[in-house]
Short mmCIF file of C-alpha atoms in Angstrom, two decimals:
data_model
loop_
_atom_site.label_atom_id
_atom_site.label_comp_id
_atom_site.label_asym_id
_atom_site.label_seq_id
_atom_site.Cartn_x
_atom_site.Cartn_y
_atom_site.Cartn_z
CA MET A 1 49.09 -0.49 -12.99
CA ASN A 2 48.39 -3.41 -15.30
CA LEU A 3 46.51 -5.53 -12.76
CA GLY A 4 45.84 -5.25 -9.07
CA PHE A 5 43.35 -7.49 -7.32
CA ILE A 6 42.30 -8.74 -3.92
CA LYS A 7 40.95 -12.26 -3.60
CA ALA A 8 39.12 -14.34 -0.99
CA SER A 9 38.89 -18.13 -1.25
CA LEU A 10 37.04 -20.85 0.66
CA THR A 11 37.88 -24.54 0.35
CA ASN A 12 36.73 -27.61 2.22
CA GLU A 13 36.13 -31.25 1.41
CA ARG A 14 32.80 -30.69 -0.39
CA MET A 15 32.85 -27.07 -1.54
CA ARG A 16 35.14 -24.37 -2.98
CA ALA A 17 34.56 -20.71 -3.80
CA ASN A 18 36.56 -17.73 -5.08
CA LEU A 19 35.82 -14.01 -5.23
CA ALA A 20 38.31 -11.49 -6.60
CA LEU A 21 37.91 -7.81 -7.48
CA GLY A 22 40.45 -6.18 -9.79
CA SER A 23 41.55 -2.88 -11.27
CA GLY A 24 44.08 -1.64 -13.82
CA THR A 25 44.66 -1.53 -17.56
CA TYR A 26 44.00 -5.28 -17.88
CA MET A 27 40.52 -4.91 -16.40
CA ARG A 28 39.68 -1.84 -18.50
CA ALA A 29 40.75 -3.52 -21.75
CA ASN A 30 39.31 -7.00 -21.22
CA TYR A 31 36.04 -6.07 -19.48
CA ALA A 32 35.15 -3.10 -21.70
CA LEU A 33 32.13 -4.90 -23.21
CA GLU A 34 30.66 -5.84 -19.84
CA PRO A 35 28.09 -3.79 -17.85
CA GLN A 36 29.78 -1.23 -15.63
CA ASN A 37 28.78 -3.02 -12.42
CA LEU A 38 30.64 -6.17 -13.58
CA GLN A 39 33.85 -4.56 -14.86
CA LYS A 40 35.72 -5.08 -11.55
CA LEU A 41 34.78 -8.77 -11.26
CA PHE A 42 38.08 -10.56 -11.81
CA GLU A 43 36.78 -13.90 -10.52
CA ALA A 44 33.54 -15.12 -8.88
CA ASN A 45 32.75 -18.82 -8.77
CA VAL A 46 31.56 -21.62 -6.54
CA GLY A 47 32.17 -25.36 -6.87
CA LEU A 48 30.56 -28.49 -5.42
CA LYS A 49 32.09 -31.95 -5.16
CA LEU A 50 29.78 -34.51 -6.78
CA ALA A 51 31.92 -37.59 -6.21
CA ASP A 52 35.55 -38.54 -5.70
CA ASN A 53 37.64 -36.31 -8.02
CA LEU A 54 34.49 -34.99 -9.75
CA TRP A 55 33.54 -31.32 -9.38
CA ILE A 56 31.06 -28.90 -10.87
CA ASP A 57 31.90 -25.18 -10.82
CA ALA A 58 29.82 -22.18 -11.87
CA GLY A 59 30.52 -18.49 -12.32
CA VAL A 60 33.33 -16.29 -13.66
CA MET A 61 36.48 -18.41 -13.90
CA PRO A 62 39.97 -18.26 -15.41
CA SER A 63 39.95 -19.45 -19.01
CA HIS A 64 40.48 -23.13 -19.79
CA ILE A 65 42.46 -22.03 -22.88
CA GLY A 66 46.17 -21.26 -22.80
CA PHE A 67 49.26 -21.61 -20.61
CA GLU A 68 49.37 -17.90 -19.66
CA SER A 69 47.15 -16.11 -17.20
CA ALA A 70 46.34 -12.49 -16.44
CA ILE A 71 48.61 -12.69 -13.38
CA GLY A 72 52.03 -11.61 -14.62
CA LEU A 73 54.25 -13.50 -12.17
CA ASP A 74 52.61 -16.81 -13.17
CA ASN A 75 54.03 -16.42 -16.69
CA TRP A 76 57.55 -16.94 -18.04
CA THR A 77 57.55 -13.67 -20.01
CA VAL A 78 56.86 -10.11 -18.87
CA THR A 79 54.27 -9.28 -21.55
CA ARG A 80 51.60 -11.68 -22.75
CA SER A 81 52.07 -13.48 -26.04
CA MET A 82 49.97 -12.67 -29.10
CA LEU A 83 48.51 -16.16 -28.63
CA ALA A 84 47.28 -15.29 -25.13
CA ASP A 85 46.15 -11.73 -25.87
CA ASN A 86 43.89 -12.97 -28.67
CA SER A 87 42.19 -15.81 -26.83
CA PRO A 88 40.08 -15.69 -23.63
CA TYR A 89 41.63 -14.83 -20.27
CA PHE A 90 38.36 -15.51 -18.42
CA GLU A 91 35.02 -17.23 -19.04
CA THR A 92 31.60 -17.52 -17.46
CA GLY A 93 29.46 -20.64 -17.26
CA LEU A 94 29.44 -24.20 -15.92
CA ARG A 95 32.42 -26.56 -15.75
CA LEU A 96 32.31 -30.28 -14.97
CA SER A 97 35.82 -31.57 -14.22
CA TYR A 98 37.50 -34.85 -13.27
CA THR A 99 41.02 -35.56 -12.03
CA SER A 100 42.40 -39.10 -12.02
CA ASP A 101 43.52 -40.65 -8.73
CA ASP A 102 47.18 -40.46 -9.72
CA GLY A 103 46.84 -36.82 -10.84
CA LYS A 104 48.10 -37.55 -14.34
CA TRP A 105 44.83 -36.85 -16.17
CA TYR A 106 42.50 -33.87 -15.95
CA ALA A 107 39.37 -33.59 -18.10
CA SER A 108 36.61 -30.99 -18.18
CA GLY A 109 33.57 -30.05 -20.24
CA LEU A 110 32.20 -26.52 -20.23
CA VAL A 111 29.03 -24.62 -21.17
CA LEU A 112 29.87 -20.92 -21.55
CA ASN A 113 28.30 -17.53 -22.18
CA GLY A 114 30.70 -16.81 -25.04
CA TRP A 115 34.25 -15.90 -26.00
CA GLN A 116 35.62 -14.07 -22.93
CA ARG A 117 32.21 -12.93 -21.69
CA ILE A 118 30.42 -12.48 -18.40
CA GLN A 119 27.09 -11.66 -20.05
CA ARG A 120 26.10 -13.06 -23.43
CA PRO A 121 26.13 -10.64 -26.38
CA ASP A 122 22.83 -8.83 -27.00
CA GLY A 123 20.41 -11.03 -28.94
CA ASN A 124 22.42 -14.19 -28.36
CA THR A 125 20.46 -17.18 -27.03
CA SER A 126 22.91 -19.98 -27.85
CA PRO A 127 25.49 -21.15 -25.30
CA SER A 128 29.04 -22.00 -26.29
CA VAL A 129 30.82 -25.20 -25.33
CA GLY A 130 34.41 -26.27 -24.73
CA HIS A 131 36.68 -28.96 -23.38
CA GLN A 132 40.05 -29.31 -21.68
CA LEU A 133 42.19 -32.43 -21.49
CA THR A 134 45.52 -32.33 -19.65
CA TYR A 135 48.03 -35.15 -19.30
CA LYS A 136 50.99 -35.05 -16.91
CA PRO A 137 52.94 -38.31 -17.33
CA ASN A 138 55.48 -37.07 -14.78
CA SER A 139 56.45 -33.92 -12.91
CA LYS A 140 58.46 -32.60 -15.87
CA VAL A 141 55.94 -32.83 -18.73
CA THR A 142 52.49 -31.29 -19.25
CA LEU A 143 50.44 -31.78 -22.43
CA ASN A 144 47.18 -29.90 -22.90
CA SER A 145 44.33 -29.73 -25.43
CA SER A 146 41.55 -27.13 -25.13
CA SER A 147 38.70 -26.17 -27.45
CA TYR A 148 35.88 -23.68 -27.91
CA ILE A 149 32.82 -23.91 -30.18
CA GLY A 150 30.14 -21.23 -30.29
CA ASN A 151 28.64 -18.08 -31.71
CA ASP A 152 29.82 -14.86 -30.05
CA LYS A 153 27.41 -12.60 -31.94
CA SER A 154 23.64 -12.11 -31.93
CA ASP A 155 21.43 -14.89 -33.32
CA LYS A 156 20.70 -12.67 -36.31
CA ASP A 157 24.42 -12.32 -37.15
CA ARG A 158 25.27 -15.88 -36.12
CA LYS A 159 28.74 -17.08 -37.17
CA VAL A 160 29.95 -20.27 -35.54
CA ARG A 161 33.55 -20.17 -34.30
CA TYR A 162 35.70 -23.29 -33.86
CA PHE A 163 38.93 -22.94 -31.92
CA HIS A 164 41.57 -25.34 -30.64
CA HIS A 165 44.61 -24.70 -28.46
CA PHE A 166 47.43 -27.14 -27.77
CA TYR A 167 50.55 -26.70 -25.69
CA GLY A 168 53.33 -28.79 -24.20
CA GLN A 169 55.43 -27.68 -21.24
CA TYR A 170 58.70 -29.49 -20.54
CA GLN A 171 61.21 -29.17 -17.71
CA LEU A 172 64.33 -30.38 -19.50
CA ASN A 173 66.57 -30.24 -16.41
CA ASP A 174 66.97 -28.16 -13.25
CA GLN A 175 67.75 -25.03 -15.26
CA TRP A 176 66.05 -25.28 -18.66
CA GLY A 177 62.32 -25.26 -19.44
CA LEU A 178 60.46 -25.18 -22.75
CA ILE A 179 56.91 -24.36 -23.86
CA THR A 180 55.57 -25.08 -27.35
CA GLY A 181 52.06 -24.07 -28.38
CA PHE A 182 49.78 -23.84 -31.37
CA ASP A 183 46.36 -22.18 -31.79
CA ILE A 184 44.05 -22.54 -34.77
CA GLY A 185 40.58 -21.10 -35.26
CA ALA A 186 37.92 -20.96 -37.94
CA GLU A 187 34.77 -18.84 -38.14
CA GLN A 188 32.00 -18.87 -40.70
CA LYS A 189 32.34 -16.10 -43.26
CA GLU A 190 28.58 -15.56 -43.21
CA ARG A 191 25.54 -16.98 -41.42
CA ASN A 192 24.98 -20.65 -42.40
CA SER A 193 28.03 -20.48 -44.66
CA SER A 194 30.24 -23.49 -45.46
CA ARG A 195 33.19 -21.13 -46.03
CA TYR A 196 35.43 -20.14 -43.12
CA ASN A 197 37.97 -17.51 -42.16
CA VAL A 198 40.96 -19.21 -40.55
CA TRP A 199 43.64 -17.87 -38.22
CA PHE A 200 46.53 -19.58 -36.44
CA THR A 201 49.59 -18.98 -34.29
CA PRO A 202 52.60 -21.10 -33.27
CA ILE A 203 54.81 -20.18 -30.31
CA LEU A 204 58.03 -21.28 -28.63
CA ILE A 205 59.32 -20.09 -25.23
CA ALA A 206 62.54 -21.17 -23.54
CA LYS A 207 63.44 -20.36 -19.93
CA TYR A 208 66.79 -20.57 -18.15
CA SER A 209 66.90 -20.41 -14.35
CA TYR A 210 70.32 -19.23 -13.17
CA SER A 211 69.23 -19.42 -9.54
CA ASP A 212 66.09 -19.29 -7.41
CA LYS A 213 66.15 -15.50 -7.72
CA LEU A 214 67.39 -14.89 -11.29
CA SER A 215 65.99 -16.30 -14.55
CA PHE A 216 65.86 -15.48 -18.26
CA ALA A 217 63.40 -16.32 -21.03
CA ALA A 218 63.22 -15.97 -24.82
CA ARG A 219 60.11 -16.17 -27.01
CA ALA A 220 59.37 -16.47 -30.72
CA GLU A 221 55.86 -16.52 -32.21
CA TYR A 222 53.89 -15.81 -35.35
CA TYR A 223 50.24 -14.76 -35.65
CA GLN A 224 48.28 -14.89 -38.92
CA ASP A 225 44.75 -13.53 -39.14
CA LYS A 226 44.55 -12.32 -42.72
CA ASP A 227 40.74 -12.00 -42.64
CA GLY A 228 40.62 -9.95 -39.44
CA VAL A 229 38.46 -12.28 -37.34
CA ILE A 230 40.34 -11.53 -34.11
CA VAL A 231 42.72 -8.69 -35.06
CA THR A 232 41.43 -6.05 -37.47
CA THR A 233 43.99 -3.99 -39.38
CA ASP A 234 42.12 -2.83 -42.54
CA THR A 235 45.28 -3.51 -44.55
CA PRO A 236 45.77 -5.69 -47.68
CA ASN A 237 47.42 -8.62 -45.90
CA GLY A 238 45.59 -8.45 -42.59
CA PHE A 239 47.44 -9.27 -39.40
CA ARG A 240 50.53 -11.34 -40.25
CA THR A 241 53.07 -10.63 -37.54
CA PHE A 242 56.21 -12.15 -36.05
CA SER A 243 57.26 -11.33 -32.49
CA TYR A 244 60.51 -11.99 -30.65
CA SER A 245 61.35 -11.15 -27.05
CA ALA A 246 63.91 -11.68 -24.30
CA ASN A 247 63.39 -10.97 -20.62
CA MET A 248 65.10 -11.11 -17.24
CA ASP A 249 63.34 -11.78 -13.91
CA TRP A 250 64.82 -10.96 -10.52
CA ARG A 251 62.87 -12.22 -7.51
CA LEU A 252 64.08 -10.24 -4.53
CA SER A 253 61.76 -12.21 -2.22
CA ASN A 254 58.71 -14.45 -2.29
CA HIS A 255 56.57 -11.30 -2.37
CA PHE A 256 58.44 -8.96 -4.70
CA ALA A 257 59.93 -9.29 -8.20
CA VAL A 258 61.43 -6.97 -10.81
CA ARG A 259 61.13 -7.89 -14.51
CA ALA A 260 62.46 -6.38 -17.75
CA GLU A 261 61.79 -7.30 -21.38
CA LEU A 262 62.84 -6.25 -24.87
CA ARG A 263 60.40 -7.20 -27.65
CA LYS A 264 60.24 -6.72 -31.41
CA PHE A 265 57.27 -7.04 -33.77
CA GLN A 266 57.63 -7.44 -37.54
CA SER A 267 54.46 -7.33 -39.66
CA LYS A 268 53.58 -7.88 -43.32
CA ASP A 269 51.85 -4.49 -43.49
CA LYS A 270 52.54 -1.12 -41.89
CA ILE A 271 50.25 -1.40 -38.87
CA PHE A 272 52.32 0.07 -36.01
CA GLU A 273 52.09 3.76 -35.16
CA ASP A 274 55.45 5.50 -35.41
CA ASN A 275 55.11 9.18 -34.51
CA ASP A 276 53.10 10.69 -37.41
CA LYS A 277 53.33 7.65 -39.72
CA PHE A 278 52.94 3.87 -39.71
CA SER A 279 55.68 1.23 -39.77
CA ASP A 280 55.85 -2.51 -40.36
CA GLU A 281 57.94 -3.04 -37.21
CA SER A 282 57.88 -2.04 -33.57
CA LEU A 283 60.42 -2.30 -30.76
CA THR A 284 59.28 -2.06 -27.14
CA ALA A 285 61.00 -2.17 -23.76
CA THR A 286 58.92 -3.13 -20.73
CA THR A 287 59.72 -3.17 -17.03
CA ALA A 288 57.49 -4.38 -14.24
CA MET A 289 57.47 -4.53 -10.44
CA ILE A 290 55.21 -7.17 -8.92
CA PHE A 291 54.02 -7.39 -5.33
CA ASN A 292 51.94 -10.13 -3.72
CA PHE A 293 50.93 -10.74 -0.15
#
């Protein structure tokens, strides 16, 4: 099981709250650095309405970065993109958010415990900050800008990280949809350094809906992290990898779906395990069954 969770929510005119407990390979991989008693905490937050369209929320929340979430059926592709897997899925802190009366603009400012953290790293006393700005001029277009600035190490090993994510989602007609995205990050090479290690990734996803039950999607992306800030390979060229995928989704009902995907990775260096050796390419086939109730 990749992810299974149970969630309770409370919403009224002045207050909102969410509590979700999860299990599966997603939780084990993404919460490995957290204390054991927090490793099942998929979501835990409470929000108060300060004024019309103005809210403040606190706790463990879904990340403000990216167009993909940990919940598979919310995404166009079966597996997560390299862009999503190497940026936060969740965050912990305070969020002040505003939505315009017409619903076209959403803006938030955040104070966070770090880069995908519940607790701050040991010896870290400096909060991180971020923003999100979303514009929906109509029901068919979404444009989003999100950022993160902070140190995700101890104060002694302080290296400031700057990160920006942009995506556009477009519903071209009743059948075709398109997502374009671009991430770029920079982190100080050393404490108080003016030199930075830079990584980036562009992505393109197209989706075709044959019917309400059957749809297809194709994805192309590239991830470059030659200095190993996010992805460490210990190879001469670092992580420089293309990925291509195609998938089919069959929704048998509102509560059950079957998904299948074929995906290829092509890297600059030989970084993929292939039996008793390493290869510069990898081909994977993934199937998934998803239930919700």
